[in-house]
C-alpha angles and dihedrals in degrees: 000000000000081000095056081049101062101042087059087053103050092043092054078047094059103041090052084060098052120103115252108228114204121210099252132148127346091282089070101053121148094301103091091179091096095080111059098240091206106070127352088250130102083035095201116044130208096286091063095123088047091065089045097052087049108130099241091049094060098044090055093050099053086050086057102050090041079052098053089045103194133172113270136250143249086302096056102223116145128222081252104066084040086107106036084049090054101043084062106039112028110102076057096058095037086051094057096039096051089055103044096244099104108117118193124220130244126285119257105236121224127174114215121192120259115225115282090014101295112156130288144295113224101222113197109200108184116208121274098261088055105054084039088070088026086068095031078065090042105053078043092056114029097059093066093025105049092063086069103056122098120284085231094072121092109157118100098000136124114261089007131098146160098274092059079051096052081039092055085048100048094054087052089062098046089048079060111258095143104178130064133212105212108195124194126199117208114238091324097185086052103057110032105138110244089204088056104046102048082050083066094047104039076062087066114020114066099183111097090203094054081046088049089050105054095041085054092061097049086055106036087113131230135263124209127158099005088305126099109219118196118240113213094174136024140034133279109254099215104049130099097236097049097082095049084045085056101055088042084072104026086054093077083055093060092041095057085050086050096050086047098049097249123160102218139160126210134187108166102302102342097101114180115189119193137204147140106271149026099239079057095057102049089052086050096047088047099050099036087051084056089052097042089047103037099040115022090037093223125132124242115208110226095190094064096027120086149145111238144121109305087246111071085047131076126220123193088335100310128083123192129238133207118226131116082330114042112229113358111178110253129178111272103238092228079072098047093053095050088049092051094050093055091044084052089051090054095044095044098141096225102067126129090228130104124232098252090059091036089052086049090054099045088047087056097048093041098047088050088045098040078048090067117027096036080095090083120114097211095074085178097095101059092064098057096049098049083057085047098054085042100058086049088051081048083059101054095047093054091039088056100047077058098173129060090252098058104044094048090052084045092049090042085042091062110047101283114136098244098243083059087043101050085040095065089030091060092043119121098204122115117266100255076062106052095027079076095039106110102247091063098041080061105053092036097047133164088259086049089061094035082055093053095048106255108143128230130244098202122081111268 
């Protein structure tokens, strides 16, 4: 009987050690043998590319990268043969990934322009196939992972995003931290230490294959100009797996800010330390440079790095201002110009497109743009820049009406008295001028361009 009785007692032991495994994400299923149900480490056992192969999992993510479009790689196959091509070929690739033998091919390079004309950023686009299983491990790997990231991260992660990250900030700030440590990484995706950072994941992910896998995407190599080139160190900007690898790394760095006190804010590569004075600020930068540098290997870069008002800074596209009420969020200039450049693009006068097609392409890029920066709280400058993209449109319509008979008939047409009409359209000024002149404010109105479909920036 005492026996029976502890044996009860050792097997509700047991059970209360064991890991609940909620049923989240494809990666989960009905299979719980992908948590090692022992001990929390290594997080991923030996069964990890089963649950990548499972059959959910890889129709979600096909949905996902069909989703996420994108142009193909060095192989040229496009999202939209993704299907055709598996359902040829899969029992192939599964095949080869089961067994630890599938080998990617090499990123595609692309070099897309800096602001103002600043360099370059290297884009590497993998080929289809190849985002198609990058995001397959992903969707296997992020669901358990990503709790155990640092509250202070906000880039790339589910339920997070970059405006948690400005309003945490912004608390910071109104606590009275009043500097802020800006800190720049030098081409971060560039330089992450493969060694490192497989290091990090061999801690967690028991499965040699999945390990194999991933190695052999940091290394797949990558082609420009006809020539492969090997990559010894960073991570591919362009693949679905490269933002979770990069908080991989970058997560020791919040945890050392964490174990020091530090209020901080990170989103990727875009890291914001706060305190209360400027003296602070210079010991912290100098002491976390030496730890970035010295233990992660990676490189800060002291020109764009600094410790100064918030201000005078930008972070993730907004800046704060003091005022009546202390640091309210604003739209960083820099962001401002670089939206007013595209909306000039799309407004240039001597395009071959007519104003129905050229009002479809601004609502797309307002709508995306107001998306994100509506969450300013100077709501004064959208104002100014929807009267702004009205008076260009102003321009192309006069510009198009081109003769003084057809802009007086335009202006009587809609709505002008004609001896206003026949006045601007026998003025010799340029059309920024007269596109401000009231007569044509009138007939081209704000209602005129609601009408027409052209959004608007300002809260309604």
């Amino acid at each position: 009987m005492e026996d029976t009785k502890r044996q009860k007692t050792s097997i509700k032991e047991a059970l209360s050690k064991e890991v609940k495994v909620k049923p989240e994400g494809p990666m989960m299923g009905a299979d719980s043998t992908l948590l090692d149900l022992k001990s929390e480490k290594p997080m991923f056992n030996r069964h990890l590319m089963e649950a990548v192969c499972e059959r959910n999992n890889l129709k979600q993510a096909l949905k996902r990268v069909k989703q996420n479009k994108g142009a193909p790689g060095i192989d040229r196959m496009t999202v939209d043969s993704l299907g055709e091509h598996l359902k040829r070929n899969w029992l192939d690739i599964k095949a080869q990934l089961l067994s630890g033998t599938y080998k990617p091919k090499p990123v595609r390079q692309v070099a897309i322009p800096k602001p103002k004309g600043k360099g370059s950023r290297i884009l590497g686009i993998p080929c289809v196939l190849d985002r198609f299983i990058q995001q397959a491990l992903l969707q296997t790997i992020q669901p358990s992972w990503d709790p155990k990231f640092s509250e202070h991260s906000y880039g790339f992660r589910p339920g997070r995003s970059a405006h948690q990250a400005i309003a945490q900030a912004q608390k910071y700030l109104k606590m009275g931290y009043e500097y802020v440590v800006d800190i720049d990484l030098e081409k971060f995706f560039d330089r992450v230490p493969h060694n490192r950072l497989m290091s990090k994941l061999t801690k967690e992910i028991e499965d040699k294959r999945a390990l194999k896998l991933i190695r052999s995407y940091l290394n797949a190599g990558a082609m420009s100009g006809g020539l492969t080139s090997p990559t010894t160190k960073g991570v591919s900007q362009g693949s679905p797996l490269s933002p979770f690898l990069s908080n991989v790394v970058l997560d020791e760095l919040d945890k050392e800010l964490e174990a020091r006190g530090h209020k901080h804010a990170r989103y990727a590569d875009d890291c914001n330390i706060y305190v209360k004075s400027k003296r602070a600020g210079e010991r912290v930068k100098r002491s976390i440079t030496r730890f970035i540098e010295k233990r992660l290997k990676l490189r800060v870069n002291e020109d764009k790095s600094a410790v100064d008002l918030p201000r005078r800074r930008k972070f993730l596209g907004f800046t704060f201002t003091g005022g009546k009420d202390p640091n309210r969020r604003q739209i960083a200039p820099e962001s401002i110009a670089r939206f007013k450049v595209k909306i000039r693009q799309l407004t240039r006068r001597n395009r071959s497109i007519n104003m129905e097609e050229r009002i479809n392409e601004l609502s797309k890029y307002m709508k995306g743009w107001r998306g994100y920066f509506g969450y300013c709280e100077t709501s004064s400058i959208f104002k100014e820049l929807d009267g702004w993209i009205r008076r260009r449109l102003r321009c192309i319509h006069w510009k198009q009406w081109k003769t003084f008979k057809k802009r007086r008939k335009e202006l009587i047409k809609l709505g002008i008295k004609e001896k206003d009409a026949v006045w601007a359209a026998m003025s010799s000024r340029g059309p920024w001028m007269l596109s401000h002149i009231p007569q044509v404010r009138r007939a081209l109105s704000i209602k005129y361009f609601k009408e027409a479909g052209l959004p608007t920036l300002a809260p309604v």
